[in-house]
């Protein structure tokens, strides 16, 4: 620059391009805008070689002042060597040809922060006055801040909606009285278990004497019994076992990973024992029992969920037929019965099963045990029955050792006033 | 109308008069939680009923209440974000006044559903401005008092000495007169372009 125009030009550059650099014919910096000076400080800028002060990242490998001059008009990407974290963009303008004399060979590079403006503004405490009036940096910062707020709000809204969705889903899958899963939830879980092909046991449980409680003491008492029953059942199964209420006093249990009849029997016994504990609301005490029919997925692989439910259902009916407080395990017709030997046709009452088998329904224990035989709590063992005394503790749930289980008889099962 | 405006009213009433009063008002009006969902549209009638109910509860005019709401939105530390977004409008109060015309566009940039009434600024003489805010069709509510309260708080924020006057309204607009007596009367509050929040 020369003559009177030079100071005016410099002032204009400072105002319009506060991040410009003027490079002399030798490649040394001979002038710089106020904002750039502020950023480079405390290092001096004037007198330094431009290419020592800045690293050109695009185009690369530019060395020497002649190569720099050849970039006239090109888009540049560069970084301050002392502040490499801020990506700068810029454009070079050759003021006059090299041979023009005076300012011949001098250049101006105008710089701007790209996306790094956010960091730079924070790190250098830049204000609106540090940017050209036409610069959109302030608008960009405004937008960023506004968007951050809107995004936060959106995230909060999403969290609330997700919470509401989960609550609604939970509600749709929960039996409101007992807090257990409902039929819809159970159907889905069973279908999933069947599809995954893993082993599991399915138990169909029906409360005995529940109708008497309801008829004698009303629905409030019945509801209490159901709620207590749910809690007690949950307390004797594992956390990953699923219990659903599928009818008035009907429940189904899905026990993943269970493939041993002994384990099913232990669980069944625990369930019955837990359910036979008296239920009291402080005024009334009532007793119920439970019948359980079970089936193992491994027993007859490839069954559809409906067939598995049917099998458990048939076993439940066999258990019911055997008396209250009994459990029966369904076995496939072609499967070896637990006691060994062929499976005779037809359903047999477990009470007189002898060998512990019946067609389609196996009695719930091996030949050495007489199970599925009920004892009346008040009157002692029923005719033809023996008290079931089985060692538990097969690792399914916290073991309870040897248990003697009792069934409240019809006369003892209904709710009694204290 | 947007749930954001209702939520601003909710925050203002809760902070100024306590939660029990707010719950009493919303219960009496039977207003659902969803009316306060910031990203959701809502019936403008709800906003009008809320403002009327709270004002009536304290035997104040709706305009008084809305002016306090405007001040609250800028001055409360809890709504610092609003003050910051407004401060992006200009480096001093005069420039901020000039940025008011951009306010609806800026608001839309932040939240595309947020439809603020158009604002026009007219220079009346040295340091005297007339701010006109369009009245939204259909909605009986006048938001001029909210703007008045915000302008008062923003003047404080910039450290400017101003006299503000609500000059009334007609069918299409509300008018506020601003006399800027001293742009650098006090120190004002600081403003960093970069907020901790915006930092990556």
XYZ file of C-alpha atoms in Angstrom:
618
model
C 0.000 0.000 0.000
C 1.253 3.435 -0.672
C 0.252 7.045 -0.483
C -2.650 8.519 1.456
C -4.839 5.550 0.619
C -2.784 3.182 2.756
C -3.908 4.277 6.257
C -7.505 4.524 5.098
C -7.231 1.076 3.587
C -5.719 -0.307 6.796
C -8.512 1.252 8.855
C -11.106 -0.202 6.540
C -9.523 -3.638 6.759
C -9.465 -3.397 10.567
C -13.174 -2.592 10.595
C -14.473 -4.908 7.904
C -11.997 -7.738 8.383
C -10.890 -7.736 12.019
C -9.101 -11.043 11.453
C -6.987 -10.134 8.435
C -3.223 -10.434 7.979
C -1.174 -8.233 5.650
C 1.886 -10.044 4.303
C 4.775 -8.124 2.856
C 6.666 -9.058 -0.358
C 9.137 -11.116 1.677
C 6.437 -13.247 3.270
C 6.616 -11.488 6.643
C 3.536 -10.192 8.421
C 3.382 -6.414 8.239
C -0.123 -5.830 9.583
C -3.000 -7.609 11.329
C -6.592 -7.004 12.354
C -7.493 -6.287 16.004
C -9.337 -9.545 16.700
C -6.562 -11.706 15.270
C -3.976 -9.675 17.209
C -5.981 -10.338 20.373
C -5.969 -14.067 19.722
C -2.273 -14.348 18.860
C -1.298 -12.216 21.896
C 0.915 -12.203 23.821
C 2.967 -13.436 20.888
C 3.825 -10.670 18.424
C 2.496 -11.033 14.921
C 4.228 -8.215 13.039
C 7.601 -9.230 11.667
C 6.962 -12.997 11.836
C 7.023 -15.078 8.675
C 3.419 -15.884 7.761
C 4.148 -19.562 7.178
C 5.895 -19.810 10.551
C 2.898 -18.275 12.279
C 0.298 -20.308 10.386
C 0.163 -23.872 9.208
C -1.703 -24.342 5.941
C -3.764 -27.523 6.101
C -5.298 -27.073 2.684
C -3.645 -26.794 0.300
C -0.801 -28.612 1.991
C 2.953 -28.339 1.523
C 3.014 -24.690 0.584
C 6.548 -23.497 1.097
C 8.052 -20.160 0.329
C 6.572 -16.806 -0.497
C 6.255 -17.530 -4.226
C 4.072 -20.558 -3.540
C 1.987 -18.454 -1.193
C 1.454 -15.779 -3.844
C 0.310 -18.475 -6.224
C -2.657 -19.070 -3.889
C -4.257 -15.765 -4.931
C -8.032 -16.199 -4.616
C -7.873 -19.782 -3.351
C -9.858 -21.024 -0.367
C -7.518 -21.796 2.481
C -7.769 -23.874 5.594
C -5.195 -23.087 8.196
C -4.321 -23.093 11.867
C -2.271 -20.884 14.100
C 0.750 -22.987 14.993
C 0.512 -21.725 18.577
C -3.268 -22.354 18.770
C -3.782 -25.489 16.706
C -7.217 -26.276 18.121
C -8.962 -23.500 16.216
C -9.580 -24.361 12.609
C -9.521 -21.191 10.522
C -10.652 -20.596 7.033
C -9.514 -17.811 4.810
C -8.804 -16.403 1.434
C -5.669 -14.788 0.045
C -5.640 -11.718 -2.145
C -2.517 -10.515 -3.937
C -2.423 -6.708 -3.622
C -0.138 -6.082 -6.607
C 2.105 -8.184 -8.856
C 5.572 -8.893 -7.570
C 7.189 -6.636 -10.121
C 4.864 -3.673 -9.457
C 7.284 -1.946 -7.080
C 6.112 -0.410 -3.797
C 3.640 -2.894 -2.401
C 4.356 -5.268 -5.261
C 4.087 -8.853 -4.083
C 2.228 -7.949 -0.888
C -0.842 -9.996 0.067
C -3.838 -9.844 2.403
C -5.278 -12.978 3.938
C -8.704 -12.604 5.503
C -9.451 -15.162 8.165
C -12.548 -16.378 9.957
C -13.346 -18.995 12.492
C -15.367 -21.754 11.008
C -17.251 -23.902 13.394
C -14.472 -23.328 15.948
C -15.912 -19.893 16.661
C -17.741 -21.355 19.659
C -14.519 -22.424 21.355
C -12.670 -19.265 20.383
C -15.379 -16.971 21.723
C -15.329 -18.816 25.018
C -11.558 -19.070 25.308
C -10.806 -15.473 24.356
C -13.890 -13.823 25.772
C -14.715 -12.345 22.384
C -17.709 -10.042 22.170
C -19.926 -8.803 19.382
C -17.501 -5.912 18.848
C -14.724 -8.349 17.914
C -16.625 -9.427 14.824
C -17.487 -7.494 11.712
C -21.054 -6.199 11.710
C -21.782 -8.436 8.733
C -20.266 -11.481 10.433
C -22.865 -14.070 11.379
C -20.837 -15.307 14.351
C -23.236 -13.745 16.869
C -26.235 -15.205 15.096
C -24.541 -18.556 15.015
C -23.874 -18.418 18.742
C -27.454 -17.345 19.349
C -28.729 -20.238 17.282
C -26.461 -22.704 18.977
C -27.635 -21.585 22.381
C -31.280 -21.569 21.353
C -30.964 -25.006 19.776
C -29.228 -26.366 22.848
C -32.137 -25.166 24.953
C -34.703 -26.564 22.551
C -32.870 -29.886 22.430
C -32.730 -30.064 26.212
C -36.428 -29.378 26.341
C -36.994 -31.992 23.689
C -34.970 -34.513 25.660
C -36.986 -33.721 28.766
C -40.200 -34.150 26.811
C -38.965 -37.439 25.412
C -38.108 -38.658 28.882
C -41.566 -37.723 30.124
C -43.237 -39.389 27.154
C -41.065 -42.468 27.511
C -41.973 -42.631 31.203
C -45.647 -42.330 30.324
C -45.302 -44.947 27.606
C -43.610 -47.396 29.945
C -46.241 -46.754 32.602
C -49.028 -47.319 30.080
C -47.354 -50.453 28.801
C -46.808 -51.689 32.323
C -50.463 -51.005 33.022
C -51.548 -52.853 29.918
C -49.531 -55.887 30.955
C -50.307 -55.865 34.644
C -53.159 -57.367 36.582
C -54.330 -54.370 38.557
C -55.502 -56.323 41.596
C -52.385 -58.354 42.261
C -49.680 -56.454 40.389
C -48.791 -59.707 38.623
C -48.579 -59.932 34.845
C -51.894 -60.392 33.070
C -52.911 -62.877 30.394
C -51.829 -60.616 27.543
C -48.351 -60.213 29.009
C -48.072 -63.910 29.708
C -49.129 -64.917 26.214
C -46.419 -62.684 24.785
C -43.757 -64.026 27.150
C -44.726 -67.623 26.488
C -44.697 -67.056 22.729
C -41.258 -65.515 23.059
C -39.980 -68.386 25.214
C -41.281 -70.908 22.682
C -39.745 -69.021 19.796
C -36.367 -68.790 21.516
C -36.497 -72.544 22.031
C -35.080 -72.468 25.551
C -36.119 -74.834 28.291
C -38.753 -73.776 30.736
C -41.463 -75.125 32.964
C -45.008 -73.916 32.748
C -47.240 -74.256 35.787
C -50.968 -73.733 35.790
C -52.159 -73.004 39.331
C -55.696 -72.801 40.584
C -56.600 -71.783 44.116
C -58.701 -74.316 45.993
C -61.510 -73.136 48.237
C -61.313 -69.653 46.822
C -64.951 -69.723 45.793
C -65.970 -70.480 49.367
C -64.001 -67.484 50.625
C -65.694 -65.254 48.091
C -69.157 -66.684 48.747
C -68.878 -66.592 52.504
C -67.021 -63.359 53.107
C -67.476 -61.326 49.975
C -65.233 -59.993 47.267
C -63.132 -57.813 49.563
C -61.952 -60.915 51.387
C -61.460 -62.670 48.063
C -59.387 -59.785 46.755
C -57.251 -59.839 49.872
C -56.614 -63.552 49.429
C -55.606 -62.978 45.800
C -53.227 -60.168 46.693
C -51.625 -62.161 49.480
C -51.431 -65.219 47.250
C -49.620 -63.182 44.606
C -47.117 -61.862 47.114
C -46.448 -65.292 48.538
C -46.001 -66.899 45.148
C -43.514 -64.206 44.184
C -41.592 -64.880 47.378
C -40.961 -68.532 46.503
C -39.855 -68.136 42.882
C -36.825 -66.500 41.340
C -36.811 -62.924 40.118
C -36.754 -64.026 36.482
C -39.720 -66.346 36.867
C -42.969 -64.895 35.610
C -46.288 -65.206 37.357
C -49.482 -64.080 35.702
C -53.058 -64.010 36.876
C -55.109 -65.340 34.001
C -58.510 -65.773 35.576
C -60.391 -65.174 38.824
C -58.259 -67.498 40.925
C -56.117 -68.953 38.156
C -52.434 -68.269 37.735
C -49.758 -69.401 35.331
C -46.052 -69.454 36.013
C -43.236 -69.534 33.505
C -39.980 -70.768 34.979
C -37.152 -70.301 32.474
C -34.278 -72.757 32.464
C -36.128 -75.447 34.429
C -35.926 -78.872 32.832
C -35.965 -81.279 35.779
C -39.141 -82.779 37.122
C -37.685 -82.716 40.624
C -37.223 -78.994 40.414
C -40.776 -78.438 39.249
C -42.031 -80.558 42.103
C -40.040 -78.604 44.639
C -41.369 -75.349 43.301
C -44.913 -76.701 43.245
C -44.616 -77.852 46.819
C -43.270 -74.496 47.916
C -46.086 -72.718 46.148
C -48.730 -74.891 47.735
C -47.136 -74.579 51.167
C -46.935 -70.794 50.859
C -50.524 -70.537 49.699
C -51.818 -72.720 52.511
C -50.559 -70.350 55.176
C -53.624 -68.689 56.696
C -54.545 -65.279 55.328
C -55.774 -62.751 57.842
C -56.903 -59.169 57.574
C -56.854 -58.762 61.335
C -60.488 -59.737 61.758
C -60.998 -62.693 59.516
C -58.672 -65.559 58.876
C -59.101 -67.767 55.899
C -57.315 -70.645 54.337
C -57.038 -71.706 50.772
C -54.917 -74.201 48.960
C -53.824 -74.667 45.389
C -53.757 -77.293 42.682
C -50.989 -77.177 40.143
C -50.563 -78.713 36.739
C -47.165 -78.434 35.126
C -45.407 -79.196 31.898
C -41.787 -78.966 30.811
C -40.857 -77.544 27.457
C -38.278 -80.274 26.897
C -40.920 -82.921 27.475
C -42.340 -82.517 23.988
C -40.320 -79.975 22.022
C -41.865 -78.105 19.146
C -45.228 -77.558 20.735
C -47.056 -74.330 20.075
C -47.775 -72.081 23.052
C -51.417 -73.155 22.993
C -50.453 -76.824 23.194
C -48.156 -76.154 26.115
C -50.936 -74.325 27.923
C -53.296 -77.222 27.171
C -50.818 -79.715 28.594
C -50.472 -77.731 31.815
C -54.240 -77.372 31.888
C -54.772 -81.133 31.582
C -52.236 -81.702 34.326
C -54.098 -79.201 36.473
C -57.341 -81.075 35.960
C -55.610 -84.269 36.944
C -54.288 -82.551 40.035
C -57.744 -81.263 40.863
C -59.154 -84.712 40.404
C -56.559 -86.046 42.805
C -57.789 -83.810 45.564
C -56.941 -80.362 46.783
C -53.411 -79.151 47.224
C -51.944 -81.564 44.695
C -49.696 -81.062 41.714
C -49.301 -83.097 38.583
C -46.782 -83.017 35.786
C -47.791 -83.637 32.222
C -45.609 -86.008 30.249
C -45.781 -86.725 26.566
C -47.309 -90.060 25.607
C -44.112 -91.350 24.153
C -41.901 -90.136 26.936
C -40.577 -92.468 29.561
C -42.519 -91.975 32.732
C -40.611 -90.921 35.821
C -41.103 -94.267 37.489
C -39.980 -96.172 34.429
C -42.200 -98.492 32.479
C -44.826 -97.750 29.898
C -47.446 -95.135 30.236
C -50.829 -96.723 30.478
C -53.630 -95.131 28.549
C -56.249 -93.003 30.142
C -56.147 -90.570 32.946
C -55.679 -91.959 36.332
C -56.230 -90.311 39.601
C -52.891 -89.680 41.157
C -54.168 -90.735 44.513
C -54.144 -94.296 43.356
C -51.414 -93.953 40.820
C -49.223 -96.394 42.596
C -46.373 -96.234 40.161
C -46.847 -92.521 39.931
C -47.906 -92.415 36.296
C -50.952 -91.830 34.292
C -51.498 -91.423 30.630
C -50.421 -88.005 29.677
C -50.117 -87.117 33.299
C -47.317 -88.291 35.464
C -47.561 -88.004 39.138
C -45.310 -85.374 40.413
C -42.587 -87.429 41.991
C -40.464 -90.451 41.405
C -41.563 -93.918 42.376
C -40.021 -93.593 45.797
C -42.304 -90.796 46.790
C -45.979 -90.667 47.236
C -46.887 -87.233 46.247
C -49.942 -85.484 45.091
C -51.724 -86.896 48.053
C -53.554 -84.533 50.229
C -53.871 -84.292 53.876
C -56.589 -82.451 55.605
C -55.104 -79.903 57.937
C -57.583 -80.623 60.666
C -58.256 -84.285 60.286
C -54.961 -85.714 59.282
C -54.076 -87.604 56.118
C -56.864 -88.581 53.861
C -57.686 -92.131 53.301
C -55.312 -93.652 50.863
C -52.913 -90.756 51.135
C -49.644 -90.259 52.836
C -48.072 -87.067 53.941
C -45.621 -85.903 51.393
C -42.263 -85.405 52.944
C -39.707 -84.458 50.375
C -36.321 -82.935 50.597
C -36.290 -79.650 48.797
C -33.324 -77.434 48.104
C -32.315 -78.176 44.563
C -31.047 -74.721 43.982
C -34.073 -73.253 42.304
C -34.904 -70.926 45.108
C -33.601 -70.550 48.596
C -34.187 -74.052 49.837
C -36.580 -74.743 52.564
C -35.365 -78.175 53.537
C -37.754 -80.903 54.323
C -41.283 -79.738 54.215
C -44.457 -81.345 55.205
C -47.285 -79.826 53.341
C -50.793 -79.741 54.407
C -53.981 -78.910 52.757
C -56.754 -77.213 54.516
C -59.791 -79.356 54.048
C -63.030 -77.991 52.818
C -64.253 -77.383 56.281
C -61.076 -75.613 57.302
C -60.495 -73.673 54.155
C -63.258 -71.172 54.226
C -62.631 -67.953 56.008
C -63.241 -68.235 59.683
C -64.206 -65.402 61.936
C -61.835 -65.092 64.773
C -50.310 -20.860 21.240
C -47.528 -22.930 22.655
C -47.268 -24.781 25.955
C -44.038 -22.859 26.565
C -46.018 -19.712 27.285
C -48.227 -21.522 29.757
C -45.204 -22.976 31.434
C -43.662 -19.529 31.748
C -46.840 -18.446 33.499
C -46.699 -21.531 35.725
C -43.077 -20.864 36.759
C -43.854 -17.208 37.398
C -46.892 -17.917 39.572
C -45.215 -20.736 41.478
C -42.114 -18.631 42.183
C -44.059 -15.491 43.060
C -47.033 -16.869 44.956
C -46.140 -20.430 45.867
C -47.087 -23.882 44.661
C -50.333 -24.234 46.662
C -51.869 -21.202 44.988
C -50.887 -22.444 41.559
C -52.300 -25.871 42.229
C -55.508 -24.313 43.523
C -55.889 -22.255 40.327
C -55.158 -25.072 37.894
C -57.362 -27.493 39.815
C -60.229 -25.008 39.792
C -59.850 -24.456 36.060
C -59.371 -28.167 35.465
C -56.292 -27.600 33.323
C -54.366 -30.673 32.351
C -50.588 -31.059 32.729
C -50.236 -31.330 28.973
C -51.109 -27.650 28.600
C -47.657 -26.880 30.080
C -45.652 -29.035 27.716
C -43.170 -26.589 26.158
C -42.884 -28.277 22.790
C -46.577 -28.862 22.327
C -49.228 -26.587 20.917
C -52.108 -25.699 23.155
C -55.423 -23.909 23.081
C -54.948 -20.114 23.461
C -58.102 -20.062 25.577
C -56.232 -21.933 28.310
C -53.615 -19.188 28.562
C -56.276 -16.487 28.783
C -58.192 -18.352 31.489
C -55.018 -18.923 33.493
C -54.038 -15.270 33.435
C -57.538 -14.100 34.323
C -57.831 -16.597 37.177
C -54.488 -15.678 38.760
C -55.123 -11.956 38.369
C -58.595 -12.291 39.871
C -57.164 -14.221 42.811
C -55.069 -11.160 43.732
C -57.573 -8.535 42.596
C -55.077 -7.285 40.037
C -55.533 -6.520 36.387
C -54.311 -9.023 33.827
C -52.067 -6.296 32.380
C -50.334 -5.798 35.752
C -49.778 -9.468 36.136
C -48.433 -9.866 32.600
C -46.011 -6.987 33.057
C -44.614 -8.724 36.144
C -44.366 -11.890 34.091
C -42.279 -10.049 31.474
C -39.917 -8.702 34.117
C -39.707 -12.098 35.760
C -38.763 -13.825 32.505
C -35.724 -11.592 32.044
C -34.646 -10.933 35.617
C -35.066 -14.335 37.236
C -31.858 -16.378 37.414
C -34.030 -19.395 36.675
C -34.835 -18.073 33.233
C -31.302 -16.850 32.520
C -31.535 -18.535 29.119
C -34.174 -16.033 27.972
C -32.095 -13.055 29.088
C -29.103 -14.466 27.233
C -31.021 -15.070 24.032
C -32.348 -11.506 24.179
C -28.876 -10.097 24.858
C -27.679 -11.605 21.597
C -29.893 -8.961 20.006
C -27.447 -6.113 20.493
C -24.405 -4.744 22.257
C -26.361 -1.883 23.832
C -29.998 -1.117 24.623
C -30.574 0.929 21.448
C -29.296 -1.924 19.307
C -31.407 -4.298 21.351
C -34.498 -2.203 20.584
C -33.647 -2.410 16.904
C -33.374 -6.183 17.178
C -36.948 -6.432 18.476
C -38.246 -6.532 14.915
C -36.228 -9.737 14.448
C -37.574 -11.251 17.649
C -40.379 -13.356 16.133
C -37.963 -14.681 13.486
C -35.320 -15.412 16.091
C -37.865 -17.189 18.232
C -38.944 -19.251 15.237
C -35.324 -20.191 14.559
C -35.097 -21.549 18.077
C -38.495 -23.231 18.028
C -40.264 -23.406 14.743
C -43.730 -23.678 16.323
C -43.285 -20.616 18.503
C -45.314 -17.903 16.841
C -44.683 -14.553 18.501
C -46.585 -11.449 17.401
C -44.842 -9.174 14.896
C -43.051 -6.179 16.413
C -42.258 -2.886 14.646
C -39.970 -0.145 15.920
C -40.382 3.509 14.969
C -37.977 6.303 15.805
C -40.047 9.238 17.192
C -37.211 11.636 17.865
C -33.868 11.602 19.637
C -33.979 8.687 22.050
C -37.731 8.241 21.670
C -39.037 5.016 20.158
C -42.484 3.624 19.532
C -42.767 -0.136 19.728
C -45.821 -1.640 18.102
C -46.800 -5.202 18.681
C -49.413 -6.860 16.505
C -52.412 -8.373 18.276
C -52.824 -12.015 17.567
C -56.122 -12.779 15.887
C -58.738 -14.465 17.960
C -56.861 -14.525 21.221
C -58.326 -12.055 23.661
C -55.027 -11.805 25.482
C -52.818 -8.768 25.040
C -49.129 -9.530 25.334
C -48.029 -5.891 25.193
C -47.684 -5.768 28.975
C -45.354 -8.787 28.861
C -43.145 -6.953 26.368
C -43.283 -3.852 28.563
C -42.057 -5.844 31.560
C -39.319 -7.451 29.479
C -38.154 -4.087 28.112
C -37.972 -2.712 31.655
C -35.858 -5.629 32.807
C -33.653 -5.556 29.696
C -32.983 -1.833 30.210
C -31.752 -2.697 33.697
C -29.722 -5.520 32.249
C -27.952 -3.160 29.829
C -27.633 -0.477 32.531
C -29.758 1.937 30.462
C -32.056 4.562 31.987
C -35.400 4.481 30.228
C -38.969 5.621 30.713
C -41.522 3.168 29.417
C -45.148 3.868 28.780
C -47.892 1.537 27.659
C -49.873 3.714 25.280
C -52.789 1.402 24.812
C -54.004 -0.648 21.922
C -56.422 -0.765 19.061
C -57.842 -3.719 17.182
C -54.583 -4.596 15.449
C -51.718 -3.475 17.650
C -50.487 -2.508 21.067
C -48.206 0.479 21.503
C -45.351 1.027 23.927
C -43.317 4.230 24.067
C -39.675 3.992 25.051
C -37.645 7.053 26.092
C -33.978 6.230 26.279
C -32.569 8.840 28.651
C -29.094 7.424 29.223
C -27.781 4.338 27.451
C -24.921 3.930 29.944
C -26.594 5.021 33.151
C -25.406 2.064 35.215
C -23.050 -0.847 34.760
C -25.695 -3.370 33.857
C -25.120 -7.073 33.941
C -22.285 -8.729 32.095
C -22.860 -10.747 28.984
C -20.476 -13.315 27.585
C -21.182 -14.400 24.045
C -20.161 -17.886 25.096
C -22.170 -19.490 27.817
C -21.089 -22.487 29.825
C -24.153 -24.198 28.467
C -23.220 -23.730 24.799
C -19.699 -25.018 25.271
C -19.172 -28.454 23.767
